[in-house]
Amino acid sequence: MAGSGAGRGRTAFTFNIDALGFGKGAALPDTVSKPPPTYPSTENKPVPLKTGEDEDYMLALKQDLRATMKQMPYFLAVEEDREVIERYRKKYQNSGKEHQTWTPDWRRLPREVKPKKKTKKGANPKKAKSFESKSNLDVLKKIEELEKKDDEEKSEDEEDKKEDKPKDKEGDDDEEELEEDDEEEHEEENDYISSYFEDGDDFGDGSDDNMDEATY
Amino acid sequence: MTQAEIKLCSLLLQEHFGEIVEKIGTYLIRTGTQPLRMIVNETGLLLDQVKKALCVLIQHNLVTYQLQKRGFVEYEAQCKRVLRILRYPRYIYTAKTLYNDTGELIVEELLLNGKMTMSAVVRKVADRLTETMEDGKTMDYTDVSNTFVRLADTHFVQRCPLIPETPETPDAPPPPAPMLVINEKDMYVVPRLNLIGKGKRRRSCDEEENGEHKAKKQKQDGESSEPLPDDGIYWQVNIDRFHQHFRDQGIVSAVANRMDQTSSEIVRTMLRMSEVTTSSSAPYTQPLSSNEIFRSLPAGYNIVKQVLDQYLTLLADDPLEFVGKSGDSGGGMYTVNLHKALASLATATLESIVEERFGSRCARIFRLLLRKKHLEQKQVEDFAMIPAKEAKDMLYKMLSENVVSLQEIPKTPDHAPSRTFYLYTVNILSSARMLLHRCYKSVANLIERRQYETKENKRLLEKSQRVEAILASMQATGAEDAQLQEIEEMITVPERQQLENLKRNVNKIDASENQVDETIFVLESFIESTMKKP
């Protein structure tokens, strides 16, 4: 096939360019070398939205519907990982939510969609509780054993441990044991072993009444 | 399914049902019909989660299942149905205009729950209405049932397919999936129920609430153990009927805009008379004689028979052809041309979009092409009376946006470009499809922007919610104004400003979504009516 005028003219097309509306020598539009911009400039601004009673009511309906759907039992949120440390605010936030459980009509659904063990949900909290109580008992037993063996230093560590682990548990024994050693060890409640540091002679001597004199 | 539709479906599912349902729904829409184990493998979710999500989706009519011949069950997502979630507020509002608050709440409950039995709906709606009424008054179940029956009679709610009554052989194991069937005649039959009772009001006192919660829980358990008389008969919203209503509304308002109020009333009467006799996909309504129309006009309109005839003749002669004359018996037989009306509405929408996006001159060229069908470049310039350079520019702009297209007509068999006619034309169907795709993309963009705005200000929103909760509790326990003032000042003035801005933006975006949905409805109805034509 003969070339399309390559080398003879600057730009020569195989068809009559007049048909497309470009007269002789008229500038051709820029060639497109990349995709159009993601946010093209809009010369013509859009028409303002319709306003009126109907539109306002439908807007309110839409927002209410969205909020209500989030509360329905059909809304399956991704379960967050159970936190190891129970936050204080959890007591006040989640107790308001009462998720009504919804059971579908199993007769209308294929059999494979029905979860097999119905008691699965019931078993989990029981399991968790028993696990926690078990760990509680284990800890208590361990502590008793260790106490018999060791000296005071170890018992200080244990008391810190006792304090951390069974925070909300109902261990009466723990509380009694803690109370005995309360006075010495729990002024500062930190990890520093206080026997390392010797308080100077002036510690605790100065009275708090003369606060107008700065101490250096 | 186009990418835009899939994206929009996934956003809607995520907003209304959560992430797990969204993942499964999107997977099904994207890949088509799948069995359960494929879904579990591909989405990477736990089997339990997938099962729960499928239950939710099937309950809301978004996914259907089918028993294959080999014995396993396959699930298919209904993409179109998911897109309807956008239109829920419009359905609820329409029910309110037709059947007042009771109807509104019935439709809302059915949409929120997918499918429900009549007794459950009636009970819930009565409770909700009782909450809003004054102290001491309660809503009777019979009122709610009556409204429900009216909704069923006008086909706004319909029965879901039922489980077959008799199993084939009692010895054979039950099939893995029930085959649900529904008879056309039974779809709107309301079961006979004796629903006697009144709505219950939730008491506001805390102590009593705790006691009542326990009592209610026991009661609910007790109630579910008794088999209700309409057990197994579920109702769902009949979306097609609502669409028919919207279409009728559109036609009536178009006639009102083009002519006058009286002619729109006449068309409304004609449509009302053909509501139940004509199926929703028919090209035109059943012929109605002028005498019948005269008898069925609403009582307020005192027009003489001759005036009615004149109006009908005028409507039939209108170039838009909303109404057509199909015969002369009975004073003249008239029909409403539904397909033509939808086409006119879609064309008007297209014209308006071209005008707003490209300017009024482009709109002139567009309308010219619609009228003349095919035109050459030179002819466009002449007919539109626009200078050549500008006309060329506009045509190319519209061509690059695919609003107009080129039709080649070769003079010689070798299609040589120099000897070919290039004609500009507008193909309404493809332009409508292209614009519909663009609408879906717009709504997806709007939803994403709204979610972004809310996420940016999440901390502030939470703070304001906490402050409101504190204020409410303090007001309930009786606090002085000074204390309330102090609490209100916890939110500083610039923060209040920010909250105002956020609220205004979110409202604007929500309103835009509603209005884009109206355009989507017009375009979709038009495309559907053209596709169904034999």
PDB file of C-alpha atoms in Angstrom, chain A residues 14-16 19-22 44 47 49-50 54-55 57-59 61-63 65-66 68-70 72 74-78 98 102 104-116 121, chain B residues 15-18 51 55 58-60 65 73 75 88-90 93 96 104 112-113 160-161 163 174-176 178 213 231 234 356-358 377 392 396 417-418 450 507 510 512-515 518:
ATOM      1  CA  THR A  14      -6.158   9.931   3.697  1.00  0.00           C
ATOM      2  CA  PHE A  15      -9.502  11.674   3.622  1.00  0.00           C
ATOM      3  CA  ASN A  16     -10.702  15.082   2.757  1.00  0.00           C
ATOM      4  CA  ALA A  19     -15.472  17.168   5.466  1.00  0.00           C
ATOM      5  CA  LEU A  20     -14.652  17.329   9.155  1.00  0.00           C
ATOM      6  CA  GLY A  21     -14.753  21.079   9.073  1.00  0.00           C
ATOM      7  CA  PHE A  22     -11.077  22.007   9.172  1.00  0.00           C
ATOM      8  CA  ASN A  44     -20.863  25.552  33.965  1.00  0.00           C
ATOM      9  CA  VAL A  47     -28.135  24.095  39.172  1.00  0.00           C
ATOM     10  CA  LEU A  49     -30.817  21.695  44.578  1.00  0.00           C
ATOM     11  CA  LYS A  50     -34.568  21.527  44.834  1.00  0.00           C
ATOM     12  CA  ASP A  54     -41.072  17.181  50.457  1.00  0.00           C
ATOM     13  CA  GLU A  55     -37.343  17.277  49.994  1.00  0.00           C
ATOM     14  CA  TYR A  57     -38.921  15.360  54.833  1.00  0.00           C
ATOM     15  CA  MET A  58     -37.204  12.862  52.594  1.00  0.00           C
ATOM     16  CA  LEU A  59     -33.827  14.094  53.803  1.00  0.00           C
ATOM     17  CA  LEU A  61     -36.222  10.100  56.494  1.00  0.00           C
ATOM     18  CA  LYS A  62     -32.953   9.160  54.815  1.00  0.00           C
ATOM     19  CA  GLN A  63     -30.841  10.145  57.785  1.00  0.00           C
ATOM     20  CA  LEU A  65     -33.174   5.279  58.129  1.00  0.00           C
ATOM     21  CA  ARG A  66     -29.399   5.172  58.128  1.00  0.00           C
ATOM     22  CA  THR A  68     -31.952   3.009  62.518  1.00  0.00           C
ATOM     23  CA  MET A  69     -30.353   0.420  60.267  1.00  0.00           C
ATOM     24  CA  LYS A  70     -27.177   0.642  62.286  1.00  0.00           C
ATOM     25  CA  MET A  72     -30.931  -3.282  63.835  1.00  0.00           C
ATOM     26  CA  TYR A  74     -29.204  -7.148  60.720  1.00  0.00           C
ATOM     27  CA  PHE A  75     -26.193  -4.861  60.971  1.00  0.00           C
ATOM     28  CA  LEU A  76     -23.230  -7.200  61.332  1.00  0.00           C
ATOM     29  CA  ALA A  77     -20.294  -5.172  62.502  1.00  0.00           C
ATOM     30  CA  VAL A  78     -16.804  -6.586  62.526  1.00  0.00           C
ATOM     31  CA  GLU A  98     -29.572  -4.017  73.614  1.00  0.00           C
ATOM     32  CA  TRP A 102     -33.012 -12.114  65.358  1.00  0.00           C
ATOM     33  CA  PRO A 104     -34.784 -16.124  60.713  1.00  0.00           C
ATOM     34  CA  ASP A 105     -37.492 -18.524  59.711  1.00  0.00           C
ATOM     35  CA  TRP A 106     -35.340 -21.602  59.065  1.00  0.00           C
ATOM     36  CA  ARG A 107     -38.048 -23.254  57.018  1.00  0.00           C
ATOM     37  CA  ARG A 108     -37.533 -20.693  54.280  1.00  0.00           C
ATOM     38  CA  LEU A 109     -33.775 -20.976  54.083  1.00  0.00           C
ATOM     39  CA  PRO A 110     -31.480 -23.691  52.744  1.00  0.00           C
ATOM     40  CA  ARG A 111     -30.365 -26.095  55.437  1.00  0.00           C
ATOM     41  CA  GLU A 112     -26.674 -25.334  55.042  1.00  0.00           C
ATOM     42  CA  VAL A 113     -27.119 -21.752  56.165  1.00  0.00           C
ATOM     43  CA  LYS A 114     -28.346 -22.720  59.610  1.00  0.00           C
ATOM     44  CA  PRO A 115     -25.508 -22.674  62.152  1.00  0.00           C
ATOM     45  CA  LYS A 116     -25.023 -26.185  63.479  1.00  0.00           C
ATOM     46  CA  LYS A 121     -23.172 -18.446  71.534  1.00  0.00           C
TER      47      LYS A 121
ATOM     48  CA  GLU B  15     -23.655   1.744  55.161  1.00  0.00           C
ATOM     49  CA  HIS B  16     -26.793  -0.196  55.900  1.00  0.00           C
ATOM     50  CA  PHE B  17     -25.660  -3.685  56.835  1.00  0.00           C
ATOM     51  CA  GLY B  18     -22.020  -3.546  57.887  1.00  0.00           C
ATOM     52  CA  LYS B  51     -23.931 -17.946  57.116  1.00  0.00           C
ATOM     53  CA  CYS B  55     -29.403 -15.032  56.205  1.00  0.00           C
ATOM     54  CA  ILE B  58     -31.920 -13.399  51.890  1.00  0.00           C
ATOM     55  CA  GLN B  59     -34.213 -11.868  54.484  1.00  0.00           C
ATOM     56  CA  HIS B  60     -33.981  -8.506  52.728  1.00  0.00           C
ATOM     57  CA  TYR B  65     -30.919 -19.103  46.245  1.00  0.00           C
ATOM     58  CA  VAL B  73     -27.464 -24.676  46.573  1.00  0.00           C
ATOM     59  CA  TYR B  75     -26.698 -18.034  45.745  1.00  0.00           C
ATOM     60  CA  TYR B  88     -36.260   3.754  50.381  1.00  0.00           C
ATOM     61  CA  PRO B  89     -36.970   7.308  51.648  1.00  0.00           C
ATOM     62  CA  ARG B  90     -39.028   7.977  48.534  1.00  0.00           C
ATOM     63  CA  TYR B  93     -42.707   9.299  51.814  1.00  0.00           C
ATOM     64  CA  LYS B  96     -47.184   8.754  53.881  1.00  0.00           C
ATOM     65  CA  GLU B 104     -45.746   5.305  56.365  1.00  0.00           C
ATOM     66  CA  LEU B 112     -36.277  -2.244  57.557  1.00  0.00           C
ATOM     67  CA  ASN B 113     -37.006  -5.914  58.121  1.00  0.00           C
ATOM     68  CA  CYS B 160     -43.667 -13.503  49.651  1.00  0.00           C
ATOM     69  CA  PRO B 161     -43.474 -16.891  47.947  1.00  0.00           C
ATOM     70  CA  ILE B 163     -43.160 -22.983  51.322  1.00  0.00           C
ATOM     71  CA  PRO B 174     -36.147 -32.910  53.293  1.00  0.00           C
ATOM     72  CA  PRO B 175     -34.525 -31.116  50.363  1.00  0.00           C
ATOM     73  CA  PRO B 176     -31.476 -28.990  51.112  1.00  0.00           C
ATOM     74  CA  PRO B 178     -37.110 -25.213  50.013  1.00  0.00           C
ATOM     75  CA  HIS B 213     -37.788  -5.405  80.346  1.00  0.00           C
ATOM     76  CA  ASP B 231     -47.392 -18.083  60.675  1.00  0.00           C
ATOM     77  CA  TYR B 234     -44.689 -13.158  55.003  1.00  0.00           C
ATOM     78  CA  GLU B 356     -26.495  22.480  31.918  1.00  0.00           C
ATOM     79  CA  ARG B 357     -23.236  20.773  31.126  1.00  0.00           C
ATOM     80  CA  PHE B 358     -22.311  22.230  27.756  1.00  0.00           C
ATOM     81  CA  GLN B 377     -21.355  18.890   9.776  1.00  0.00           C
ATOM     82  CA  LYS B 392     -17.409  22.268  15.082  1.00  0.00           C
ATOM     83  CA  TYR B 396     -16.506  17.558  19.017  1.00  0.00           C
ATOM     84  CA  PRO B 417     -12.659   8.242   3.994  1.00  0.00           C
ATOM     85  CA  SER B 418     -12.705  10.886   1.314  1.00  0.00           C
ATOM     86  CA  ARG B 450     -20.039  12.176  52.977  1.00  0.00           C
ATOM     87  CA  ASN B 507     -27.447  17.573  54.535  1.00  0.00           C
ATOM     88  CA  ASP B 510     -27.848  13.651  51.290  1.00  0.00           C
ATOM     89  CA  SER B 512     -28.161  15.542  46.288  1.00  0.00           C
ATOM     90  CA  GLU B 513     -28.215  11.770  46.573  1.00  0.00           C
ATOM     91  CA  ASN B 514     -32.006  11.837  46.746  1.00  0.00           C
ATOM     92  CA  GLN B 515     -32.263  14.008  43.675  1.00  0.00           C
ATOM     93  CA  GLU B 518     -34.881  10.723  40.770  1.00  0.00           C
TER      94      GLU B 518
END
